[in-house]
Coordinates of C-alpha atoms in Angstrom, one line a residue:
X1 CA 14.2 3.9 11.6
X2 CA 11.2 6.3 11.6
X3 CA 10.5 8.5 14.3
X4 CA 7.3 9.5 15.5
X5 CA 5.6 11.8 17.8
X6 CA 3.0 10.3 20.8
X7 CA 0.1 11.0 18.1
X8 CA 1.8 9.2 15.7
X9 CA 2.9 11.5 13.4
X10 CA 6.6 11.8 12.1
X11 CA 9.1 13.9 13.7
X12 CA 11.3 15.9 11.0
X13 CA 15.1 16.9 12.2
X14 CA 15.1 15.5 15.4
X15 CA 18.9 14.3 16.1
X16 CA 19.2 10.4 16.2
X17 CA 22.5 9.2 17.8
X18 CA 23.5 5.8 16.1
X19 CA 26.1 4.1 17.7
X20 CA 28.1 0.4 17.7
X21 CA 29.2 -2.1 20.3
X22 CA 31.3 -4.7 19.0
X23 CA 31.5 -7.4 21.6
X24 CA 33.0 -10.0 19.4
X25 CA 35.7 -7.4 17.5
X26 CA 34.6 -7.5 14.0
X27 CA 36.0 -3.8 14.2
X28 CA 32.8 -2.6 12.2
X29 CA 32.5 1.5 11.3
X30 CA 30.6 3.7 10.3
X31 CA 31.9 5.3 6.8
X32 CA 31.1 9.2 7.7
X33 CA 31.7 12.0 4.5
X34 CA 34.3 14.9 5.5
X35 CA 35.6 12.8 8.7
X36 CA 37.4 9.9 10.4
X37 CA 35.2 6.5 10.4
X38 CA 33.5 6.3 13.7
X39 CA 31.8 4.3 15.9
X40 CA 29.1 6.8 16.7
X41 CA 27.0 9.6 14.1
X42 CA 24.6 11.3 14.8
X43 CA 22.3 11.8 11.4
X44 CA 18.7 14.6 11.8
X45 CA 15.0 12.6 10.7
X46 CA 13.9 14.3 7.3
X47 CA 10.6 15.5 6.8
X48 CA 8.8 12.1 7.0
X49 CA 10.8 11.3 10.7
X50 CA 13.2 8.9 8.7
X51 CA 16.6 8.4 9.7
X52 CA 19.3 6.4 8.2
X53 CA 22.5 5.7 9.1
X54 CA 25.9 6.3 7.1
X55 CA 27.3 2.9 5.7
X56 CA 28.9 0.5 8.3
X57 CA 32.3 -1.3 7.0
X58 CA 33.8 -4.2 8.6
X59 CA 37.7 -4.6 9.2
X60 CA 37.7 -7.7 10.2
X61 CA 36.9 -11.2 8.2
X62 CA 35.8 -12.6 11.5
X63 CA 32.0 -14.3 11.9
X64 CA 30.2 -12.9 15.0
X65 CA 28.2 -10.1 16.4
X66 CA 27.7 -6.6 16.9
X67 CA 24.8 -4.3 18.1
X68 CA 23.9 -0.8 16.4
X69 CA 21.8 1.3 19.0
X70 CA 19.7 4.3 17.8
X71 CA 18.9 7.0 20.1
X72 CA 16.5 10.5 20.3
X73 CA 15.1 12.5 23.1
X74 CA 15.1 9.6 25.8
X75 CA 13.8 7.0 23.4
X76 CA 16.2 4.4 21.6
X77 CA 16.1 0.6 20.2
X78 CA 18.7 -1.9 18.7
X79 CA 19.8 -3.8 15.4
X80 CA 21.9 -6.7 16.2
X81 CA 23.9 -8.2 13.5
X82 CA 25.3 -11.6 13.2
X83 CA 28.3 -11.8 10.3
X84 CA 28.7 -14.6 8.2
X85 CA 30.5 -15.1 5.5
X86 CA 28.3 -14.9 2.0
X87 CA 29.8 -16.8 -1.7
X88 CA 28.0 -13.7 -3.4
X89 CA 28.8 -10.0 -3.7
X90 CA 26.7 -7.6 -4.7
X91 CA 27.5 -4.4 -6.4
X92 CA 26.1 -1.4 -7.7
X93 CA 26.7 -0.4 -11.6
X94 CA 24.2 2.5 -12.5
X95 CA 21.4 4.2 -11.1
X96 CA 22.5 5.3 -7.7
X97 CA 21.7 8.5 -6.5
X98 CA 19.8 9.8 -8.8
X99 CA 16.4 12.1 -9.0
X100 CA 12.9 12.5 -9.7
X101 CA 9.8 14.9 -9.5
X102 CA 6.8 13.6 -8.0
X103 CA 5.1 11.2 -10.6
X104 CA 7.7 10.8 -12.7
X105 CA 9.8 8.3 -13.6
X106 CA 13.8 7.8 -12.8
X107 CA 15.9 8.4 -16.0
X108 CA 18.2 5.8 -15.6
X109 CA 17.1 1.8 -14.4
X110 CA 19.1 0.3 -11.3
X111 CA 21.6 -1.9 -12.3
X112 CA 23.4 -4.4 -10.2
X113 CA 26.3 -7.4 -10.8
X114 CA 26.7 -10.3 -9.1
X115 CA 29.7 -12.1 -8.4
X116 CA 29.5 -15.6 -6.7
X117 CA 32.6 -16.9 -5.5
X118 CA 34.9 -14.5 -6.9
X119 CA 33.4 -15.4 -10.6
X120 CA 30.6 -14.0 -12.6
X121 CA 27.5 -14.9 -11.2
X122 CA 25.5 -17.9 -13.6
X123 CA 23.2 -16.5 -15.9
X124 CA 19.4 -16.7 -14.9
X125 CA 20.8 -15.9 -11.1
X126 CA 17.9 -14.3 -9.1
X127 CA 18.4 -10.7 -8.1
X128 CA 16.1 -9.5 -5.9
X129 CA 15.1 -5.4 -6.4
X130 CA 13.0 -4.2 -2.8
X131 CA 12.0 -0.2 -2.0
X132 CA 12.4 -0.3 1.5
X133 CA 9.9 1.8 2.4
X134 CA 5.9 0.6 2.3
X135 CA 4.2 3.2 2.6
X136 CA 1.7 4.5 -0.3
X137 CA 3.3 7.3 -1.3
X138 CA 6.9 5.6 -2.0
X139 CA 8.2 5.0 -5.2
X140 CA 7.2 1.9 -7.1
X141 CA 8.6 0.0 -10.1
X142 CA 6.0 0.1 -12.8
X143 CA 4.1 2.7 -10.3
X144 CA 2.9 -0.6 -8.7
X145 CA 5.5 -2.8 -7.3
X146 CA 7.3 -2.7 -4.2
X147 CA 9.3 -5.9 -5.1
X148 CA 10.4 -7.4 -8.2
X149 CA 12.5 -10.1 -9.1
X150 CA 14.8 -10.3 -12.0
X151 CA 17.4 -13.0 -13.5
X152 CA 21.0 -11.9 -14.3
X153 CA 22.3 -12.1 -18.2
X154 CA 25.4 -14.3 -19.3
X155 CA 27.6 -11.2 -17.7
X156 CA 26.2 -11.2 -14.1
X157 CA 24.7 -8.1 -14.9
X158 CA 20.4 -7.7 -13.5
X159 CA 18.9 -4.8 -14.7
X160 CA 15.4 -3.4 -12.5
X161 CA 12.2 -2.0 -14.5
X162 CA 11.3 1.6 -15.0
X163 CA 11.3 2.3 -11.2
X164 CA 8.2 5.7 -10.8
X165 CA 8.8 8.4 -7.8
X166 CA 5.3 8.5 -6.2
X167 CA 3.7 11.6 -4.1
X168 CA 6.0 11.3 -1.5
X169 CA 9.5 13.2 -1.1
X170 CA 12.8 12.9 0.2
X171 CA 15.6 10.2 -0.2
X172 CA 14.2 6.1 -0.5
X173 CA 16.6 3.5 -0.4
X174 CA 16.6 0.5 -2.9
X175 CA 18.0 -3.0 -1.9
X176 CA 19.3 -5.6 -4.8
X177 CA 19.8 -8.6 -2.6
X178 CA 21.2 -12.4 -3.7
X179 CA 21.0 -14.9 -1.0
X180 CA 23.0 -13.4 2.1
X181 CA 24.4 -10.3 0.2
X182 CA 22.9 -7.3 -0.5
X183 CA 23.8 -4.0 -2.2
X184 CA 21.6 -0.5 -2.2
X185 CA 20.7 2.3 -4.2
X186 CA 19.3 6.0 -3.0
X187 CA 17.0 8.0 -4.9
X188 CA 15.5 11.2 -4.2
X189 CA 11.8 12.4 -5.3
X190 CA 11.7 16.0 -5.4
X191 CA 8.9 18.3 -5.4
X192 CA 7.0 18.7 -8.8
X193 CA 6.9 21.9 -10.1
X194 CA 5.3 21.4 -13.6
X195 CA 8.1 22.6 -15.2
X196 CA 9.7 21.3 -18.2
X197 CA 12.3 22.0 -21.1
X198 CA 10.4 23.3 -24.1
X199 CA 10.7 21.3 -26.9
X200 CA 9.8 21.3 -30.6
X201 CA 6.0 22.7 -30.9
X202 CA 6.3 23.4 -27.3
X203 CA 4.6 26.8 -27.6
X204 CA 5.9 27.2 -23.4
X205 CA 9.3 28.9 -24.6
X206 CA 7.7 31.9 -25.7
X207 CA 4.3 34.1 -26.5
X208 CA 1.9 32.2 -28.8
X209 CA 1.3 34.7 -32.2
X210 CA -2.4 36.5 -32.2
X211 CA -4.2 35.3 -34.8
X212 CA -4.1 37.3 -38.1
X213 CA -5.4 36.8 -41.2
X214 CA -3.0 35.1 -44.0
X215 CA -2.8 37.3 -47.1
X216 CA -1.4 33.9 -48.6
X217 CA -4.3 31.2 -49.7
X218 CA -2.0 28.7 -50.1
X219 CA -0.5 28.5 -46.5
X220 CA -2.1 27.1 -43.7
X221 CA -1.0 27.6 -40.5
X222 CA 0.1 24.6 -38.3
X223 CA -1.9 23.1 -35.2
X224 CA 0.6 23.5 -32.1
X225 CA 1.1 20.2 -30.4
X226 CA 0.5 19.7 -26.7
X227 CA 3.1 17.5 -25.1
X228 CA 1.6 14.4 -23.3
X229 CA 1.2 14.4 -20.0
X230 CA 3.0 11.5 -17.8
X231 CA 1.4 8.7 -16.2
X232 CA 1.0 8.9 -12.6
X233 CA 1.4 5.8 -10.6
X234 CA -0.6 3.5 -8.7
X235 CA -0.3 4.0 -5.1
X236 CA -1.4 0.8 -4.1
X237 CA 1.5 -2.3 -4.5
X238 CA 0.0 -5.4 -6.4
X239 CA 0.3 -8.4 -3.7
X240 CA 1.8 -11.6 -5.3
X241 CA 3.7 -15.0 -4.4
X242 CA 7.0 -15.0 -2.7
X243 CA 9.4 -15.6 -5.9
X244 CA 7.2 -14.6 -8.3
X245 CA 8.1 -10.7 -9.9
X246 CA 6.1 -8.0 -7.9
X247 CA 4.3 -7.6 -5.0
X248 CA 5.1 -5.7 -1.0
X249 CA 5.2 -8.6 1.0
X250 CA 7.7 -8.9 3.8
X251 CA 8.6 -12.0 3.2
X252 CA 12.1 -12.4 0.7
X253 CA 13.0 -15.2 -1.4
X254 CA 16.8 -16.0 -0.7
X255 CA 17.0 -12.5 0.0
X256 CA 19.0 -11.6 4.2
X257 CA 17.8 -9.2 6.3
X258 CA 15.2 -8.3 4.9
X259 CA 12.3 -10.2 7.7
X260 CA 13.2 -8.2 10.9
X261 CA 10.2 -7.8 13.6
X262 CA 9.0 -4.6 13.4
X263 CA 9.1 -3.2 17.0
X264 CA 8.9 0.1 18.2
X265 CA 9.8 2.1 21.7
X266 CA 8.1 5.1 23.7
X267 CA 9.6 7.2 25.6
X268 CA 8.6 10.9 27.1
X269 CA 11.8 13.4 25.8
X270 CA 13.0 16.2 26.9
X271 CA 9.9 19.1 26.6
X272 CA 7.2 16.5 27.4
X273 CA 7.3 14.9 23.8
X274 CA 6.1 11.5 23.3
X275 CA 8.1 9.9 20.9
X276 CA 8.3 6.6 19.0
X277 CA 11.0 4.8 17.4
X278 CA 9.7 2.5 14.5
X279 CA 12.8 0.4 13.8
X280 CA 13.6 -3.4 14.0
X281 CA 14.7 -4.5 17.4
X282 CA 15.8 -7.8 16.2
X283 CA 18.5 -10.6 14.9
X284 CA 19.3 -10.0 11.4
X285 CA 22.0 -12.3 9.2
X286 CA 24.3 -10.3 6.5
X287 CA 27.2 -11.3 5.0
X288 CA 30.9 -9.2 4.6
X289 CA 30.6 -6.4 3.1
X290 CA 29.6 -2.4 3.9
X291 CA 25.8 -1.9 4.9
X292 CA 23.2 0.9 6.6
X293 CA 20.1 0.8 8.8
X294 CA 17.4 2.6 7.1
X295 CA 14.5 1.7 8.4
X296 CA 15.1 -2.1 7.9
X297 CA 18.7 -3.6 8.1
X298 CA 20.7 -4.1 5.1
X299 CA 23.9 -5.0 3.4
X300 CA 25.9 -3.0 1.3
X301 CA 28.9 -4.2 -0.9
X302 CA 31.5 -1.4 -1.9
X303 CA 32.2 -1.7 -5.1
X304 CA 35.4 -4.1 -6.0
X305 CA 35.2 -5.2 -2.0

């Protein structure tokens, strides 16, 4: 969810209460680092008025229901979730929580396995990669796609492009999604500083020599060789077909989740602020596993669940 101020603008480290009503007992929780799982968290916006919530489990197999409200300063909306059972599952094998410096590009790819019916996932089964987050400034695979769409290899294993931090900072979240199940990566662009290791011909490590005449006319001395600068990325996503690789449409082939009604609620807080809370307010499907709100709602699978 995103909060935002009555101008519009976002609202960094406001407190966002997040918590779960479970009507039909599915015993969902959230997983909370340092503590007891809980039914209730309460997580602070970061500096673009984003808020997620920790990971929910389930501990129960039952299909059904439950509601996840989110709440600041007199405001508040609701994810409901409806449970159903999924053949696939989802997990993450590299590239989770890593980081990158505005501009740059993530060291390592995302990597995800599929498992459909407790086997390895066919080969040439379509994983889904998504950067939750549209806005201009978010990262991008290539430096140009929100979406892209990938096929798995003989060991279940997909493998995302290069994925390219863009201008903006903080923590994004990346979904891999197969039909009804979903996994999801975090990544963190920092702030560029310019800096960088100094490397061979790298004249940044130390003091370049004043020039001085060679006694020696057979030695010449050696040009110093600039490193090349990175590519920045495109800020604006390429648009393409639903099942085709690319593009930052809303709609998602096979994917769950991932088409909730963007909706948002005002209310006046306390000190007379207006605020907003950009979130979906609406019915999303998922299957068993672990998952998070942030700023859509999606499915997690812990790994070996």
């Amino acid at each position: 969810m995103v909060a935002r101020d009555k101008d519009g603008k976002p609202v960094a480290g406001t407190a966002v209460t997040f918590t779960i009503e479970d009507p039909d007992g599915l015993k969902p929780l959230f997983y909370l680092t340092g503590g007891p799982d809980d039914d209730e968290t309460v997580v602070s916006t970061d500096a673009q008025g984003r808020a997620q919530s920790p990971w929910i489990g389930l501990g129960s197999k039952k299909e059904g229901e439950f509601t996840v409200r989110a709440k600041t300063q007199g405001a508040s909306t609701a994810f409901t979730v409806r449970v159903k059972e999924s053949p696939y599952v989802v997990s993450v094998t590299g590239g989770d929580e890593q980081q990158a410096e505005q501009g740059q590009d993530f060291a390592e790819a995302l990597r995800a396995m599929v498992v459909k019916s407790g086997k390895t996932a066919p080969a040439g089964t379509e994983v889904e990669f998504r950067v939750e987050d549209g806005s201009e400034d978010a990262p991008r695979f290539g430096g140009e796609d929100q979406v892209v769409r990938v096929r798995t290899d003989a060991a279940g294993r997909a493998a995302a492009p290069d994925l390219t931090a863009g201008e903006g900072t903080g923590t994004y979240t990346v979904a891999a999604s197969v039909g009804d199940a979903m996994t999801q990566f975090a990544v963190e662009v920092v702030p560029g500083d310019g800096s960088h290791e100094p490397g061979p011909g790298d004249g940044s490590g130390s003091p370049s020599p004043s020039p001085t005449t060679d006694p020696s006319p057979t030695t010449d001395p050696s040009p110093t060789t600039d490193p090349s600068p990175s590519a920045e990325p495109s800020p604006s996503p390429s648009a393409s077909e639903s099942g085709t690789t690319g593009g930052s449409g809303t709609t998602t082939g096979g994917g769950t989740s991932t088409n909730l009604d963007s909706g948002s609620l005002a209310s006046t807080g306390a000190g007379g602020i207006g605020l907003l809370l950009a979130a979906a307010a609406a019915l999303a499907t998922v299957g068993f596993a672990a998952f998070r709100l942030a700023p859509r709602l999606k499915l997690r699978s812990r790994d070996g669940a």
